[in-house]
Short mmCIF file of C-alpha atoms (C1' of nucleotides) in Angstrom, two decimals:
data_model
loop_
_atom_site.label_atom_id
_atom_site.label_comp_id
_atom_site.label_asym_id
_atom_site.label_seq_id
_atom_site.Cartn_x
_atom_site.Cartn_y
_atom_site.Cartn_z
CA UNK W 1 80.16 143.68 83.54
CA UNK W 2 80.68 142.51 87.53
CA UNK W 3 84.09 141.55 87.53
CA UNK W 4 87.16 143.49 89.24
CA UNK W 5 88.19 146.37 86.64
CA UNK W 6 91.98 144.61 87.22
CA UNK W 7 90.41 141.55 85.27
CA UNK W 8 87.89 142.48 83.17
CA UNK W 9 89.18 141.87 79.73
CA UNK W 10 87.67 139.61 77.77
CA UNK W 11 89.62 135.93 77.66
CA UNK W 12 90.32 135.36 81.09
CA UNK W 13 88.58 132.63 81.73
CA UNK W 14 87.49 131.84 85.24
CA UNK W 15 89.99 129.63 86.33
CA UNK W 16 92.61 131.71 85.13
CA UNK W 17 91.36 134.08 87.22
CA UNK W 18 91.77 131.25 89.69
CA UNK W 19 95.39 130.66 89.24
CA UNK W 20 96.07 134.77 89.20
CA UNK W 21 94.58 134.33 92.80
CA UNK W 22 96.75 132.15 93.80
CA UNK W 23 99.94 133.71 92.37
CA UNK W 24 100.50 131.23 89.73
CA UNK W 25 102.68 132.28 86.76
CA UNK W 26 100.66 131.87 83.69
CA UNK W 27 102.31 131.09 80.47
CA UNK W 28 100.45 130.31 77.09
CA UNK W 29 99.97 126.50 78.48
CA UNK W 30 98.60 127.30 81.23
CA UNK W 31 95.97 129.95 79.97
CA UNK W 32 94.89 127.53 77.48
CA UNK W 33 94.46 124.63 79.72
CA UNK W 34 92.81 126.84 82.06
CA UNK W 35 90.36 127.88 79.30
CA UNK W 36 90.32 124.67 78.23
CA UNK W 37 88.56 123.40 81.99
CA UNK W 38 86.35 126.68 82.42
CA UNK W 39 84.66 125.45 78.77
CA UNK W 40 84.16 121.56 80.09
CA UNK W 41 81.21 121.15 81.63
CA UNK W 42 82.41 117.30 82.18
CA UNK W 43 84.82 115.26 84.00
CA UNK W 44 87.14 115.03 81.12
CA UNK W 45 90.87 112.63 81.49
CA UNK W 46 94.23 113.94 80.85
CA UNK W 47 94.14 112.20 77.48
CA UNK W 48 90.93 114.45 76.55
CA UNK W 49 92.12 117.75 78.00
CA UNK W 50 95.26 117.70 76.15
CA UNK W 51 93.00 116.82 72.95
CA UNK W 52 91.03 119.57 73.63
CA UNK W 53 94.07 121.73 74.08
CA UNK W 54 96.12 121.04 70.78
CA UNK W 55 92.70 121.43 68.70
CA UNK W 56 93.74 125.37 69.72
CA UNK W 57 97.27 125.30 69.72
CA UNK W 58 99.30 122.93 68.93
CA UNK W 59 102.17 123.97 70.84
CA UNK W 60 101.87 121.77 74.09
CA UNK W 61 102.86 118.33 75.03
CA UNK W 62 100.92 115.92 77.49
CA UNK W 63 103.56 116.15 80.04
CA UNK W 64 102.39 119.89 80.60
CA UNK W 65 98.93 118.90 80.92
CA UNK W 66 99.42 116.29 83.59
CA UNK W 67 101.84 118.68 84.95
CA UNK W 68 99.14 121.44 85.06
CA UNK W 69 96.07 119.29 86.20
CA UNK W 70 98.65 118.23 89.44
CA UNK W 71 99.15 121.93 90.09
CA UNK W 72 95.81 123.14 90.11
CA UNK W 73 95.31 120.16 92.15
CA UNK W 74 97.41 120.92 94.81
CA UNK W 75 96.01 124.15 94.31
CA UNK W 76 92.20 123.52 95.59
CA UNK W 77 91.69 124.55 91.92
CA UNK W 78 90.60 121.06 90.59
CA UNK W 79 90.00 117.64 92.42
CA UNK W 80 90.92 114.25 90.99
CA UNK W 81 88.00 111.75 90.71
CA UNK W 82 88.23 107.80 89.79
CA UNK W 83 85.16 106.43 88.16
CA UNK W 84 86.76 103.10 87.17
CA UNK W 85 88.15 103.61 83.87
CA UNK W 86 92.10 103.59 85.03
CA UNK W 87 92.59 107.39 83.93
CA UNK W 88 92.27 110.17 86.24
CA UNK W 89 88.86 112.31 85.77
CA UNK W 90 89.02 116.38 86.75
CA UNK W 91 85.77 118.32 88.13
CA UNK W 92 86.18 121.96 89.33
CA UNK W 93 86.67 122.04 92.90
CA UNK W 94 84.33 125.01 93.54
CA UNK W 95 80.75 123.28 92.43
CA UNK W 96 79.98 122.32 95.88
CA UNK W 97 79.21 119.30 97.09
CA UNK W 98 78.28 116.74 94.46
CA UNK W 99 78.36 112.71 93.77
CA UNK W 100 78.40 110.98 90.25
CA UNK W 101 75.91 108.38 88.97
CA UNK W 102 78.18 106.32 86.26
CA UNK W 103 75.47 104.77 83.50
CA UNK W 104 76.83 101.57 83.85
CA UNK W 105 75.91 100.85 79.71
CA UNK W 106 77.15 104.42 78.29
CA UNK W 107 79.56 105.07 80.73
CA UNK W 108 78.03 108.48 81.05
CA UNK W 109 78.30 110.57 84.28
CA UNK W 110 75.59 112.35 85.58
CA UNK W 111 75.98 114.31 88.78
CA UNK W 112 73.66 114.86 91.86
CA UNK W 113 73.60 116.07 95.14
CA UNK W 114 71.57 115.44 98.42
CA UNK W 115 73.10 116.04 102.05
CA UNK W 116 71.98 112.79 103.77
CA UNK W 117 74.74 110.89 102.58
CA UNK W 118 77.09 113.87 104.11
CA UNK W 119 75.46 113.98 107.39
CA UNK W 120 75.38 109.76 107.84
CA UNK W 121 78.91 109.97 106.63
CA UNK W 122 79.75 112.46 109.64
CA UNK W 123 77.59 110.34 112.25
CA UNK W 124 79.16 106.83 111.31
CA UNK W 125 82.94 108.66 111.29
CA UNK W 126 81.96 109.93 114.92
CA UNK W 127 80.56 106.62 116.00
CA UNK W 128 84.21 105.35 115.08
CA UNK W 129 85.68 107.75 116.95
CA UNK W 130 87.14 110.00 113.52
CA UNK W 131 86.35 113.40 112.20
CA UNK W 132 85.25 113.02 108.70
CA UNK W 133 87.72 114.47 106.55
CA UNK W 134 86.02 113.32 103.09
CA UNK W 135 84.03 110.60 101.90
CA UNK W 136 83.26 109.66 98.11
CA UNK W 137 80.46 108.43 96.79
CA UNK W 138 79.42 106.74 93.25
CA UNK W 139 76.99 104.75 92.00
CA UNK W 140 76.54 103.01 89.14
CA UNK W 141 73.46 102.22 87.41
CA UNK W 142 71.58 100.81 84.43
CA UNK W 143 68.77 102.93 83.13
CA UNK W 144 65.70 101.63 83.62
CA UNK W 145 63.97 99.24 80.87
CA UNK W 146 61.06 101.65 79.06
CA UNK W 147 62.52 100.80 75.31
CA UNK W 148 64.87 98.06 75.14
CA UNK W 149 67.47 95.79 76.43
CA UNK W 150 70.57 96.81 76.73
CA UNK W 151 73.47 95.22 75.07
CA UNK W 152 76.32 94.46 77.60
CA UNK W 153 75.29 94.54 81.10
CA UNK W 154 78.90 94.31 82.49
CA UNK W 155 80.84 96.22 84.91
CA UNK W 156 81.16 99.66 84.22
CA UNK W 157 82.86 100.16 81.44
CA UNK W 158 85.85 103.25 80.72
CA UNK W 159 83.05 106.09 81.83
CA UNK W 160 82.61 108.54 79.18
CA UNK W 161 81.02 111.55 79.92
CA UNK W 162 78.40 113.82 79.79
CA UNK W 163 78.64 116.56 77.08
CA UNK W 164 76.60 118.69 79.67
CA UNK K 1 82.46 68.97 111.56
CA UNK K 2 79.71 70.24 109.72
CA UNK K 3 81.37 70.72 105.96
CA UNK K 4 80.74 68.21 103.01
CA UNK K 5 82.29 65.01 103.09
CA UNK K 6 84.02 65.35 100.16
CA UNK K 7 85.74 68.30 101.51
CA UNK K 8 86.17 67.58 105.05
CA UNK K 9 90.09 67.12 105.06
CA UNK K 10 91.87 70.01 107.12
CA UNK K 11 94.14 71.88 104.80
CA UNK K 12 91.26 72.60 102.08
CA UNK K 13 90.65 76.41 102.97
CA UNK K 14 87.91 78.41 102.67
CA UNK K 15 88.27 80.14 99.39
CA UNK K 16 89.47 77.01 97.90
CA UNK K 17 86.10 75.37 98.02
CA UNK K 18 84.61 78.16 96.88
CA UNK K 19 86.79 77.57 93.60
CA UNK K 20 86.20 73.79 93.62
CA UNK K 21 82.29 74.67 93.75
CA UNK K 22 82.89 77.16 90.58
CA UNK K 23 84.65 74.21 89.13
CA UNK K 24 88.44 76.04 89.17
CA UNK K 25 91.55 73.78 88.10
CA UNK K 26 93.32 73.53 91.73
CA UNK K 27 96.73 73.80 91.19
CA UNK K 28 99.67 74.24 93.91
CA UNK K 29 99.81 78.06 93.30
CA UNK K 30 95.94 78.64 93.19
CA UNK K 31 95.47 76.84 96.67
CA UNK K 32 98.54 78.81 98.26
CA UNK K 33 96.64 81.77 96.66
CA UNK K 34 93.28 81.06 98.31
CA UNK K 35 94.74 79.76 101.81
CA UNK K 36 96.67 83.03 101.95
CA UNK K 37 93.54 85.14 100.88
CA UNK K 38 91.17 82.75 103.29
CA UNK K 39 93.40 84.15 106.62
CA UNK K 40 93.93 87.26 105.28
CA UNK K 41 91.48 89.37 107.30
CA UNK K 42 92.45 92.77 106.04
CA UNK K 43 92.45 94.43 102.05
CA UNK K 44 96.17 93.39 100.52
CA UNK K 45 97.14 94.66 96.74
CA UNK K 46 98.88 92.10 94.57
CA UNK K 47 102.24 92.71 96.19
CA UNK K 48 101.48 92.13 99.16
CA UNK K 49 99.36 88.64 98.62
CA UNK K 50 102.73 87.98 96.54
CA UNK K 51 104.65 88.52 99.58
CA UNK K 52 102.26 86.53 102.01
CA UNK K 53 102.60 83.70 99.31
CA UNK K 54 106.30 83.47 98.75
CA UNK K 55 106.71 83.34 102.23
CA UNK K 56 105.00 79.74 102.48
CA UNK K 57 106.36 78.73 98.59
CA UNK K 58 109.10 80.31 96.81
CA UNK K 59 107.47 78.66 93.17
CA UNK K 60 105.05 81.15 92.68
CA UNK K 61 105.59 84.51 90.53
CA UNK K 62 103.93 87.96 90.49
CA UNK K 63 102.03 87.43 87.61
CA UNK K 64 100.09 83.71 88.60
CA UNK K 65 99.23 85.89 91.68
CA UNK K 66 97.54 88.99 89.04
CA UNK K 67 96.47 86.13 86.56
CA UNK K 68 94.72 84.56 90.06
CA UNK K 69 93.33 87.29 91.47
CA UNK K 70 91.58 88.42 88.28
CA UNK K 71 90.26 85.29 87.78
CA UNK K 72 89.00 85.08 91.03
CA UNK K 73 87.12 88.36 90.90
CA UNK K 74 85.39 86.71 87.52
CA UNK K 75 84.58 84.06 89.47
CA UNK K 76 82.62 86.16 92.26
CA UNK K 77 84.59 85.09 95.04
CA UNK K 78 86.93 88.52 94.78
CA UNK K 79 86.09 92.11 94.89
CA UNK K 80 88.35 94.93 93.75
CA UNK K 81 88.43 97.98 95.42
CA UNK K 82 90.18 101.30 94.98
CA UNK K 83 91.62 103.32 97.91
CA UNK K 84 93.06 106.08 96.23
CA UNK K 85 97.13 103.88 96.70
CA UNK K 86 97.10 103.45 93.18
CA UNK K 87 97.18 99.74 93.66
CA UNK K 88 93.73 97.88 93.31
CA UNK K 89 92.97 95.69 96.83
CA UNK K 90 90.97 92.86 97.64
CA UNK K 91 87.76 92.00 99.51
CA UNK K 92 86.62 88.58 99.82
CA UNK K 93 83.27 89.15 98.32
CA UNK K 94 80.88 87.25 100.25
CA UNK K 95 81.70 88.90 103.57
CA UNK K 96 77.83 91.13 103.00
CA UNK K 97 77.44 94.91 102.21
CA UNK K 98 80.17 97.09 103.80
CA UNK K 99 81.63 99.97 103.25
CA UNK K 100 85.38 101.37 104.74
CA UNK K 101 86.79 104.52 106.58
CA UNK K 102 90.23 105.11 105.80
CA UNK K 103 91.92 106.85 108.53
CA UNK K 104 94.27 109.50 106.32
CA UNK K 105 96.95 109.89 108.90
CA UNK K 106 97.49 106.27 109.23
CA UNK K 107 96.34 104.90 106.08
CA UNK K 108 94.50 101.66 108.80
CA UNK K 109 91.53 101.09 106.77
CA UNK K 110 88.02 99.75 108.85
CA UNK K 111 84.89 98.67 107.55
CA UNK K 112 81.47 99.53 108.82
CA UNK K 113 78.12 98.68 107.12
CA UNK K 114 74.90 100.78 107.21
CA UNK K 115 72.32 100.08 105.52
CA UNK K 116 71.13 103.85 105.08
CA UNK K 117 73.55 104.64 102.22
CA UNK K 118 72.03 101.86 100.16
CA UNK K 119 68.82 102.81 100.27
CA UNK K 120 68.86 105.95 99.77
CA UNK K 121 71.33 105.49 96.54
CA UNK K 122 68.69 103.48 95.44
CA UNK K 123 66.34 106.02 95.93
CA UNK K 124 68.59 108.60 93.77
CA UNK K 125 69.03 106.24 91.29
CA UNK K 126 65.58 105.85 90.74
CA UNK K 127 64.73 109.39 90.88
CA UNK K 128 67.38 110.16 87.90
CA UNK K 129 65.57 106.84 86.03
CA UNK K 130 68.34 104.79 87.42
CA UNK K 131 68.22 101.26 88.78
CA UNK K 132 70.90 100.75 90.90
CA UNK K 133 73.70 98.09 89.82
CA UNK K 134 76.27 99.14 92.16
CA UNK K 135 78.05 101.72 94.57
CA UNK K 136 80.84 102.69 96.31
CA UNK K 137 81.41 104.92 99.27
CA UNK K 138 84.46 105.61 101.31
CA UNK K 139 85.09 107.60 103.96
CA UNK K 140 88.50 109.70 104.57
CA UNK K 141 88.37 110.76 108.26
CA UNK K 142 91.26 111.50 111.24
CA UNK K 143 90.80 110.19 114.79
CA UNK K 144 89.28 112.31 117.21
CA UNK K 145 93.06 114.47 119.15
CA UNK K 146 92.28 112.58 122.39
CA UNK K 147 95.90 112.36 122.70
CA UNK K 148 98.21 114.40 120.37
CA UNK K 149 97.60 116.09 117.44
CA UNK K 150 98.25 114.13 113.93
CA UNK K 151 101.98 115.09 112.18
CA UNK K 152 100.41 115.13 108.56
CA UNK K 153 97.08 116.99 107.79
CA UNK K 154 97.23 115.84 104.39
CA UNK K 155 94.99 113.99 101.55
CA UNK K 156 95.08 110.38 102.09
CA UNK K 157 98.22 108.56 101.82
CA UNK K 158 98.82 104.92 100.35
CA UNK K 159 96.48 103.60 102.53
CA UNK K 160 97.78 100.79 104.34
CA UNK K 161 95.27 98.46 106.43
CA UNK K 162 94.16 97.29 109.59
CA UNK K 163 95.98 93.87 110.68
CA UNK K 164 92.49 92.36 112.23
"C1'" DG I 1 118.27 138.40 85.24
"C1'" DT I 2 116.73 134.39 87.35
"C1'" DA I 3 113.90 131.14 88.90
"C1'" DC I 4 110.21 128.78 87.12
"C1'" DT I 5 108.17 126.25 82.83
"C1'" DT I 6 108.17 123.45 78.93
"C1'" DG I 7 109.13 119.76 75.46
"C1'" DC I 8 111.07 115.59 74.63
"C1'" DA I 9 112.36 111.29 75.68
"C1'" DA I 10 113.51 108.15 79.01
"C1'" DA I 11 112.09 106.32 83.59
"C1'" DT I 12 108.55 104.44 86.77
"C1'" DT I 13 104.68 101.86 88.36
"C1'" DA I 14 100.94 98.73 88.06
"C1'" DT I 15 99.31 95.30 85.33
"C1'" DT I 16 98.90 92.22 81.25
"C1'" DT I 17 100.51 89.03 77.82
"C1'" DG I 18 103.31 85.84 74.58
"C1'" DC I 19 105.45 81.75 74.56
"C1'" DC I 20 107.16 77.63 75.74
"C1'" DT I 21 107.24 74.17 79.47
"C1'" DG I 22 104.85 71.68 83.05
"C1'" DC I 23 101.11 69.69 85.60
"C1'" DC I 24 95.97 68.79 86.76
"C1'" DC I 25 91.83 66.13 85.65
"C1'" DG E 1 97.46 62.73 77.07
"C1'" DG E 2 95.87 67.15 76.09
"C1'" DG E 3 94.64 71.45 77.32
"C1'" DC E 4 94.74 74.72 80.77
"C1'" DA E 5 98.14 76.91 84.15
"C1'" DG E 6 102.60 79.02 85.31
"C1'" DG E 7 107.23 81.23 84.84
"C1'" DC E 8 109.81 84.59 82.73
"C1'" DA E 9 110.54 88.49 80.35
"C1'" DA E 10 108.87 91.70 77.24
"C1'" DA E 11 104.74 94.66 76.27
"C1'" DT E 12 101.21 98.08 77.76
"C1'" DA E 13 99.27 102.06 79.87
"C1'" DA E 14 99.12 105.94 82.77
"C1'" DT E 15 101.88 109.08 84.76
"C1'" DT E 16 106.29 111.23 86.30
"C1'" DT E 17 110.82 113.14 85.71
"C1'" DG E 18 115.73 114.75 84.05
"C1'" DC E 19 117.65 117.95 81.30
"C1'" DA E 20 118.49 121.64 78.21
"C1'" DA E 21 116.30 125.64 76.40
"C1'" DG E 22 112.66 129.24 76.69
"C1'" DT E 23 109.90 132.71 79.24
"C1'" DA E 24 107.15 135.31 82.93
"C1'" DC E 25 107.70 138.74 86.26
#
DNA sequence: GTACTTGCAAATTATTTGCCTGCCC
DNA sequence: GGGCAGGCAAATAATTTGCAAGTAC
């Protein structure tokens, strides 16, 4: 009931909204992917999004997705992370500032933020004579021991995800 | 003067008595391998250690140099790292805690250390029940316009490295 | 109507692997 | 001497692209 009146129908979700801004020219694939990100409240791959797509209409091909993720890349719409796994990872670009802790066992991500890293990051770039541009930061860790061991204490392994 | 007698001959390079000491099978490719990585002081991909070793021996192919390199990282004297080329790199892993600035107009890539990051990662970790196993930061920045102002003001490209 | 999108399949890129031969310990 | 290592080429895996046909504005 806050939106623009030139938008307020329900089923526009709110990065199609997004790509309207922008002047994008939506077709059915794009809506859906679009929907398809606004409903994730992970980091999901290519792979998954186009799952998650075809579960709702079958009438898309992978090349669109990764065609689509690219655009609303270039975009400022989304932002391409690596946690490891060999396969891209998308996050909405508008959630502010945020890092990832990878559980190095589940491969789940959990995200957190806290400004100190920012502002050392912007000290040390000065110190060597650079204006930070970006900096990314992950960690990955092994929760702690308060039931049992866990099974393979390797290098992270293909991250899943959070389901929220 | 000061190195074990057993391995006091010039010619045995660094890296290659790190593999003797994990017990590696030395073979002609594995040594050209670790002498190239031993005076390599910067962060080459596989092609490029390919290149550095065909130069000194033409009997070596692409995929002893993956099969080594892989091996090597099992082994703890490697670390991979990602800088966003698309192409993993290498870090000779013994060289302490360090983390690099790539500079995204040239690609140069420079390390720094600061112990800051580190603990307070392991302080996040901890507060989200985390123990820390592992983390990564990199920095994206563009040099200070002391001189002339940068042709491409874009995300970083395949980063290339620093030659010392 | 026209330029932009899509689907499909083929192309690319980075990396791994099968297999048979060769060489290190 | 026997098993691990290496070369070569084919196999994977993720992603991109050419082209003909469809569609948004």
């Amino acid at each position: 009931m806050d939106t623009p009146a030139s938008a307020d129908r329900e089923g526009i979700s709110r990065i199609e909204r997004m790509c309207i801004e922008r002047g994008l020219k939506m077709t059915g694939q794009r809506r859906l992917i679009a929907r398809v990100l606004s409903e994730s409240e992970d980091h999901p791959d290519v792979e998954e999004l186009y799952r998650r797509a075809v579960a709702q209409d079958s009438r898309i091909s992978i090349a669109t997705v990764y065609r689509t993720v690219r655009l609303l890349e270039e975009k400022g719409i989304l932002e391409r992370r690596d946690f490891g796994g060999g396969r891209a990872r998308y996050d909405q670009a508008d959630r502010g500032q945020h890092y990832h802790l990878i559980d190095v066992d589940t491969g789940k991500v959990i995200e957190f933020a806290d400004p100190r890293h920012r502002e050392i990051a912007q000290e040390i770039a000065a110190r060597l004579g650079f204006e930070l541009v970006d900096h990314r930061l992950e960690l990955f860790g092994r929760r702690f021991p308060e039931g049992q061991a866990p099974a393979t204490p390797r290098r992270p392994g293909k991250p899943q995800d959070d389901e929220a």
